[in-house]
PDB file of C-alpha atoms in Angstrom:
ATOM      1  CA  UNK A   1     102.978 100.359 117.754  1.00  0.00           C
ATOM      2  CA  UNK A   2     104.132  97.243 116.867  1.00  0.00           C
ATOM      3  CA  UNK A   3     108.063  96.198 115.687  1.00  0.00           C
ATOM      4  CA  UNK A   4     106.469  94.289 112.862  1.00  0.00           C
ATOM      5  CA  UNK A   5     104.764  97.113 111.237  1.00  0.00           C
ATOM      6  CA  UNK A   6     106.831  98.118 108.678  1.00  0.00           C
ATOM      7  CA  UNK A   7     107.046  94.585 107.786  1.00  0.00           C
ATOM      8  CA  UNK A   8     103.032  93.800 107.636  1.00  0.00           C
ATOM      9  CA  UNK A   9     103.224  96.665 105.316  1.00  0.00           C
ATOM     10  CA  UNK A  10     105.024  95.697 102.985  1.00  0.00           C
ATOM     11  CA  UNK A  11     103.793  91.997 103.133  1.00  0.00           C
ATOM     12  CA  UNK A  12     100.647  93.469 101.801  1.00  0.00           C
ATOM     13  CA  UNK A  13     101.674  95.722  99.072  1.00  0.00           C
ATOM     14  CA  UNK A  14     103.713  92.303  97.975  1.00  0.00           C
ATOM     15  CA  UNK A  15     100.526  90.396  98.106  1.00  0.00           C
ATOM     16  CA  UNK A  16      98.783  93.526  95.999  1.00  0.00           C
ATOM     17  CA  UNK A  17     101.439  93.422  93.270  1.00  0.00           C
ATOM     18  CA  UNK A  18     100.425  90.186  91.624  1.00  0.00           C
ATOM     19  CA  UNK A  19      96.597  91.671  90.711  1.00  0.00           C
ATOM     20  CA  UNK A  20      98.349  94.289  88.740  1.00  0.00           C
ATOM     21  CA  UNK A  21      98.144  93.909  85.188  1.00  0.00           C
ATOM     22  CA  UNK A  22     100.245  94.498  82.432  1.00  0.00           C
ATOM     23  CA  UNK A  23      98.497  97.970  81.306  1.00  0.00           C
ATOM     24  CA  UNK A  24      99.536 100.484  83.844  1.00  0.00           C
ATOM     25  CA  UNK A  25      97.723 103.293  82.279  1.00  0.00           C
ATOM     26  CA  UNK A  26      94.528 102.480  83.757  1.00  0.00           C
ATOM     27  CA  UNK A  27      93.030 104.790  86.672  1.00  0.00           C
ATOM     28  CA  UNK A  28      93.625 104.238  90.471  1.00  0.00           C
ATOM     29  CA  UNK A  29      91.606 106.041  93.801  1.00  0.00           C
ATOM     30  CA  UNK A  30      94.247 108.412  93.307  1.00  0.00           C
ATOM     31  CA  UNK A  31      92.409 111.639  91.908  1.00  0.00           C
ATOM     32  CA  UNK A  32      94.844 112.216  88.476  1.00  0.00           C
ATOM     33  CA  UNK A  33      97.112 109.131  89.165  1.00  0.00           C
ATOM     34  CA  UNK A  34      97.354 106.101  86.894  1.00  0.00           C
ATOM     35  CA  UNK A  35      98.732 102.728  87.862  1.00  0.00           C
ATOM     36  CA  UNK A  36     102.108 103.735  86.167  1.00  0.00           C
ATOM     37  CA  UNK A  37     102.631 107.385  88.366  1.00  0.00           C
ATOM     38  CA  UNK A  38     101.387 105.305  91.327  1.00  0.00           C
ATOM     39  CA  UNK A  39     104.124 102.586  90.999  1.00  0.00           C
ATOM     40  CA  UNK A  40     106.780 105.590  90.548  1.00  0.00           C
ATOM     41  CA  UNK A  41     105.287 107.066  94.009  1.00  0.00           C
ATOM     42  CA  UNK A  42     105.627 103.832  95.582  1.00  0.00           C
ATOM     43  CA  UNK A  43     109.238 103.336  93.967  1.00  0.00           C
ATOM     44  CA  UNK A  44     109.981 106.774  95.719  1.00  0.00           C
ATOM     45  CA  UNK A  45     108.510 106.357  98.934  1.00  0.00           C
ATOM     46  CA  UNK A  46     110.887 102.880  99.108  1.00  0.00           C
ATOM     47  CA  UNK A  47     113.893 104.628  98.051  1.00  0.00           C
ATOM     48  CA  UNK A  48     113.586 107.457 100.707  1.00  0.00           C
ATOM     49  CA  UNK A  49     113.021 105.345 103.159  1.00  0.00           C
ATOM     50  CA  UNK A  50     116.289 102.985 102.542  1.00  0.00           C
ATOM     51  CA  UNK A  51     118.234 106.144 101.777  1.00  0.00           C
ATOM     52  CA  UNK A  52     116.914 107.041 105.609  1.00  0.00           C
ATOM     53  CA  UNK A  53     117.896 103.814 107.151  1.00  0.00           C
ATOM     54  CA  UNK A  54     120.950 103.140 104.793  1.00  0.00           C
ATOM     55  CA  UNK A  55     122.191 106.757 105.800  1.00  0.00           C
ATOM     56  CA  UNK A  56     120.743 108.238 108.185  1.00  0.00           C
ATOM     57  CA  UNK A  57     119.225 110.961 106.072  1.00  0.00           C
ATOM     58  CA  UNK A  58     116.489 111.845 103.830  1.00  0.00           C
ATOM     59  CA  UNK A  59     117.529 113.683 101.139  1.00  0.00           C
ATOM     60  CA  UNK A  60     114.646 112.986  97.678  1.00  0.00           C
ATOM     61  CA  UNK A  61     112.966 115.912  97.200  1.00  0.00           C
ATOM     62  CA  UNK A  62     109.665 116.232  97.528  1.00  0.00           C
ATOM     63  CA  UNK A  63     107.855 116.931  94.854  1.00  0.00           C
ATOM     64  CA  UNK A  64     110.418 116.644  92.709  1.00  0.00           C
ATOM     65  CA  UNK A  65     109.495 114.566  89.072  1.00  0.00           C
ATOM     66  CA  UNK A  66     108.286 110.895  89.283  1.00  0.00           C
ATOM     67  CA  UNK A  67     111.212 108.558  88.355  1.00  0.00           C
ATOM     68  CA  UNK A  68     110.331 106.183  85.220  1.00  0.00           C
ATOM     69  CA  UNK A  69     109.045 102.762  87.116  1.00  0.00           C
ATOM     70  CA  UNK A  70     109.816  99.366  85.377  1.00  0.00           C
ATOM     71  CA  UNK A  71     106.846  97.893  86.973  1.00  0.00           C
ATOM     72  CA  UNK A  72     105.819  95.687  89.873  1.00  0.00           C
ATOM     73  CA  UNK A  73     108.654  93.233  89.359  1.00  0.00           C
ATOM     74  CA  UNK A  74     111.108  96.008  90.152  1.00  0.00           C
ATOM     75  CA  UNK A  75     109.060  97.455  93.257  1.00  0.00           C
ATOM     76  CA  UNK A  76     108.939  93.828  94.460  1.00  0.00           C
ATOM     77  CA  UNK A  77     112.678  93.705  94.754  1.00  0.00           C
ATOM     78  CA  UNK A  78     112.886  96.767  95.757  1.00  0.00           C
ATOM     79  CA  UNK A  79     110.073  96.330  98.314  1.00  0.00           C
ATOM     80  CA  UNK A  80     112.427  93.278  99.612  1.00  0.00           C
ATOM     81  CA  UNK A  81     115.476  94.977  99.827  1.00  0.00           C
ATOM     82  CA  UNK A  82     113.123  97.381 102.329  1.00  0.00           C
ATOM     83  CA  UNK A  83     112.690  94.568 104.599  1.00  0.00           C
ATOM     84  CA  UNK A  84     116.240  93.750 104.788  1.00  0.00           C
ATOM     85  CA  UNK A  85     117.532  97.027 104.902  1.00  0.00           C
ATOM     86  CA  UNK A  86     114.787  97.381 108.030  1.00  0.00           C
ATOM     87  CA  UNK A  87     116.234  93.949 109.545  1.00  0.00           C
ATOM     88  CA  UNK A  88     119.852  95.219 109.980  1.00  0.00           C
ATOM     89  CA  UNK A  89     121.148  97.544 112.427  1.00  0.00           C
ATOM     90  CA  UNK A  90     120.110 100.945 111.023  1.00  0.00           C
ATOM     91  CA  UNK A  91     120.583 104.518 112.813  1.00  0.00           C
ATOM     92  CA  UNK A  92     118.505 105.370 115.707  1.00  0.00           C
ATOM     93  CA  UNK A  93     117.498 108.683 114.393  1.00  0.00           C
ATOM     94  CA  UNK A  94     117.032 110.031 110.795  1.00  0.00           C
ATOM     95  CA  UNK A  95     117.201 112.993 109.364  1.00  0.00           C
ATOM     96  CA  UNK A  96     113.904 114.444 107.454  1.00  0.00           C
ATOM     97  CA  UNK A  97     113.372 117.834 105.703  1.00  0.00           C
ATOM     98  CA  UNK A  98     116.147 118.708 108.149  1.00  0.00           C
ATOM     99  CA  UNK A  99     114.889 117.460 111.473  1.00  0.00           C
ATOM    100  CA  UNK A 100     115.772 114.544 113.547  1.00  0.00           C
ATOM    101  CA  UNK A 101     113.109 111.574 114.051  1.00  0.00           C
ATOM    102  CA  UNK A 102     113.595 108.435 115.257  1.00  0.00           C
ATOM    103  CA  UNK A 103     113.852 105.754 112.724  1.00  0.00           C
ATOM    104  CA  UNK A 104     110.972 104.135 114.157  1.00  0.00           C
ATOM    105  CA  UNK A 105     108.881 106.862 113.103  1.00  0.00           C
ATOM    106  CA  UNK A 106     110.138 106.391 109.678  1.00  0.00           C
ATOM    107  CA  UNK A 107     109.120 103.561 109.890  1.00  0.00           C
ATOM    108  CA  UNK A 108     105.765 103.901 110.886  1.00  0.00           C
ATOM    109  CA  UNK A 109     105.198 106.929 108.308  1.00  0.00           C
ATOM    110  CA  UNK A 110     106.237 103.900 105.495  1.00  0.00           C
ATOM    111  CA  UNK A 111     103.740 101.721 107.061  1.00  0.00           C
ATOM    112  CA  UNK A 112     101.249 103.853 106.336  1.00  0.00           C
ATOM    113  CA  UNK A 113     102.081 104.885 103.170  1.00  0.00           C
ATOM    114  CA  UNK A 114     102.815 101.407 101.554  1.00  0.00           C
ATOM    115  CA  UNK A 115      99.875 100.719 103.463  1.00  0.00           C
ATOM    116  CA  UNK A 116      97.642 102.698 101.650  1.00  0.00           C
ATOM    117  CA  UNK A 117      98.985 102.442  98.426  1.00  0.00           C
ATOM    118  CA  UNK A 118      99.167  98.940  97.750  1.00  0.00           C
ATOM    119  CA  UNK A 119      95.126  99.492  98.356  1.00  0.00           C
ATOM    120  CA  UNK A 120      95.269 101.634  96.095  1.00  0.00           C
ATOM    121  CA  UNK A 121      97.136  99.702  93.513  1.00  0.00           C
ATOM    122  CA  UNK A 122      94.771  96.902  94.512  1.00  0.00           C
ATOM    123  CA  UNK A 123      92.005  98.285  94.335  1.00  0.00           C
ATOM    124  CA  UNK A 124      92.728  98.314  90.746  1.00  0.00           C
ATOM    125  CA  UNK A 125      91.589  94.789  90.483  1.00  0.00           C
ATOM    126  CA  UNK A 126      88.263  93.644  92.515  1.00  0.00           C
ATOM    127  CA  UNK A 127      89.760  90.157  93.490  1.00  0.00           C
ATOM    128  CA  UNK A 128      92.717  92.075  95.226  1.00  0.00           C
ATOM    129  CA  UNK A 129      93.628  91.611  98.809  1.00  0.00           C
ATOM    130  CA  UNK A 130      91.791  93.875 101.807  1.00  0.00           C
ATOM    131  CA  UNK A 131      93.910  95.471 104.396  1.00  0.00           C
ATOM    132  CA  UNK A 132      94.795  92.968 106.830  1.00  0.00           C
ATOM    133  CA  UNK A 133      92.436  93.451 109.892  1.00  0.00           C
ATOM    134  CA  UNK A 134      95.808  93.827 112.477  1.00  0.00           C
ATOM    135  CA  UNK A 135      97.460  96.220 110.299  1.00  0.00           C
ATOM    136  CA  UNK A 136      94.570  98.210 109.672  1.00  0.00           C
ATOM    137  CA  UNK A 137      93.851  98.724 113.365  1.00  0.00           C
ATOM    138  CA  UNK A 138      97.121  99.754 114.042  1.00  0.00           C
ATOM    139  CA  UNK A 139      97.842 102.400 111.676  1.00  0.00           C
ATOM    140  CA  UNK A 140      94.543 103.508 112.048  1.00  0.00           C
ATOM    141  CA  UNK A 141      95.032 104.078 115.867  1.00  0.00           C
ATOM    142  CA  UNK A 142      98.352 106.762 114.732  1.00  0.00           C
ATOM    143  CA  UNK A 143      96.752 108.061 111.492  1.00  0.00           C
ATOM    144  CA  UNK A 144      95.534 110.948 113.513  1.00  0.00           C
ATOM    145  CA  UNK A 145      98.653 111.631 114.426  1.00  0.00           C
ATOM    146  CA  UNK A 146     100.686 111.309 111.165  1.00  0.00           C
ATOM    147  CA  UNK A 147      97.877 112.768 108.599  1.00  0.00           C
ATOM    148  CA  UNK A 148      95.853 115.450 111.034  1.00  0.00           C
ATOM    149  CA  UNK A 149      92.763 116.451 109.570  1.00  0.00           C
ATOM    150  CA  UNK A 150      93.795 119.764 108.408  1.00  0.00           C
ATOM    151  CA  UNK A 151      96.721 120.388 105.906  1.00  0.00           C
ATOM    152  CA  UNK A 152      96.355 116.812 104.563  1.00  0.00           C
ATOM    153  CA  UNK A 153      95.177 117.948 101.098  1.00  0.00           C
ATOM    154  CA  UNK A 154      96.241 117.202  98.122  1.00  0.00           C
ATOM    155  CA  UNK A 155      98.282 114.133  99.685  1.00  0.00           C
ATOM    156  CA  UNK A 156      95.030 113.055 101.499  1.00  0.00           C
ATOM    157  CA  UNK A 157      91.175 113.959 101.033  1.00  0.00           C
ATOM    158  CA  UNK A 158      89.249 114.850 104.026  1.00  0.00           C
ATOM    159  CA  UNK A 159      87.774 112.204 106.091  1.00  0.00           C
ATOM    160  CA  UNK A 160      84.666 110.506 104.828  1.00  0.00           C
ATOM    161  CA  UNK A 161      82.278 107.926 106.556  1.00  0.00           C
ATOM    162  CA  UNK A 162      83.144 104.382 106.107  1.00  0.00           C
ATOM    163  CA  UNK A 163      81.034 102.267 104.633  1.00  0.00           C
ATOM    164  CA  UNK A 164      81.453  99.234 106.975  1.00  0.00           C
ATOM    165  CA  UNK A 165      83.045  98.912 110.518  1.00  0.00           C
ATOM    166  CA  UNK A 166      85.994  96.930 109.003  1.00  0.00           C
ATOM    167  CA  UNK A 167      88.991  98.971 109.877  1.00  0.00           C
ATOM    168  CA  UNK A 168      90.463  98.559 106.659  1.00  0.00           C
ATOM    169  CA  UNK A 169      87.627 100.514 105.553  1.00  0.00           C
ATOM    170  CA  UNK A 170      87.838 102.792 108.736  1.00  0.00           C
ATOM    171  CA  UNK A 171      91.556 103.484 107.620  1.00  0.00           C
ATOM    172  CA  UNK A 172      90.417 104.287 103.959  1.00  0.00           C
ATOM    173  CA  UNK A 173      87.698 106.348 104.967  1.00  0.00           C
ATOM    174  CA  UNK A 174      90.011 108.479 107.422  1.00  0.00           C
ATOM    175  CA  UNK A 175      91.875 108.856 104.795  1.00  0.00           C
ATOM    176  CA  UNK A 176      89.801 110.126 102.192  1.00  0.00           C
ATOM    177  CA  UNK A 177      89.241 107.099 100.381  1.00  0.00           C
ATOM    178  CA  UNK A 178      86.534 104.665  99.192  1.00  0.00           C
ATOM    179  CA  UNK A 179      86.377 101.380  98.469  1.00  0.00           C
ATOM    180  CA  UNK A 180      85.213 101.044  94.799  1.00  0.00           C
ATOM    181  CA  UNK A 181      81.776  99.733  93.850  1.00  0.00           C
ATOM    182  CA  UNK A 182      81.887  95.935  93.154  1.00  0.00           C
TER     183      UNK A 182
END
């Protein structure tokens, strides 16, 4: 894995946010999610992993109720403040659901997950950016080992057969997901 990932990541979900429009009620590959709850999840995933970095610790809970999003402009700075946060020293270990990892797992886990949800929130609009081929091939060499094929449900659906050899489609298809028809 590369140094850079974290920051490819979230390169690309900046490059998504733009093809978001202003109704955010609209449907996204997320089964149940709209464009608004799928911000909020995005919003969340950023803020556990600067609380991680920032402190050492994780301490959201999961599952616990979607904060109220104010949109892509606010997960852009937010998304920012990521990078920086991810530039400075940060602790070599972090603390998740009560276990040590190393940060650059963290990391990694946010790769994916920004990753694959500013697809998702791009796939929104049919113009929208593809995975970048690098970035794709990378997380899709670890996606095995972060999101194993059982126990992945309802955060991922089970593996499906891509519809090209693109690894951006590999990645989607690993993870349950489908480019939509054009």
């Amino acid at each position: 894995m590369s140094d850079d990932l974290l920051e490819r990541a979230v390169a690309y979900l900046l490059s998504a946010l733009p093809g978001i429009g202003s109704d955010l009620s609209g449907p996204t590959p997320c089964q149940g999610w709209n464009t608004r709850m799928l911000l909020a999840h995005v919003d969340e995933s950023i803020a556990a992993l600067r609380e991680g970095l920032a402190g050492g610790q994780v301490r959201l809970t999961p599952g616990a109720p979607l904060p109220n999003c104010a949109g892509t402009a606010h997960i852009r700075s937010r998304a920012v403040a990521l990078l920086g946060d991810w530039a400075n020293e940060h602790p070599g270990s972090v603390v998740v659901f009560g276990k040590p990892v190393p940060a650059r797992v963290l990391g990694t886990v946010g790769a994916l997950e920004l990753t694959v949800h500013a697809w998702d929130l791009a796939a929104t609009d049919r113009r929208a950016p593809s995975i970048p081929e690098h970035l794709a091939r990378e997380l899709l060499s670890i996606a095995p080992e972060l999101v194993p094929i059982a126990d992945r449900w309802p955060l991922f659906g089970p593996p499906i057969e891509p519809p090209t050899s693109d690894p951006g489609d590999r990645l989607l298809a690993y993870l349950g997901r489908v480019r939509p028809a054009s």
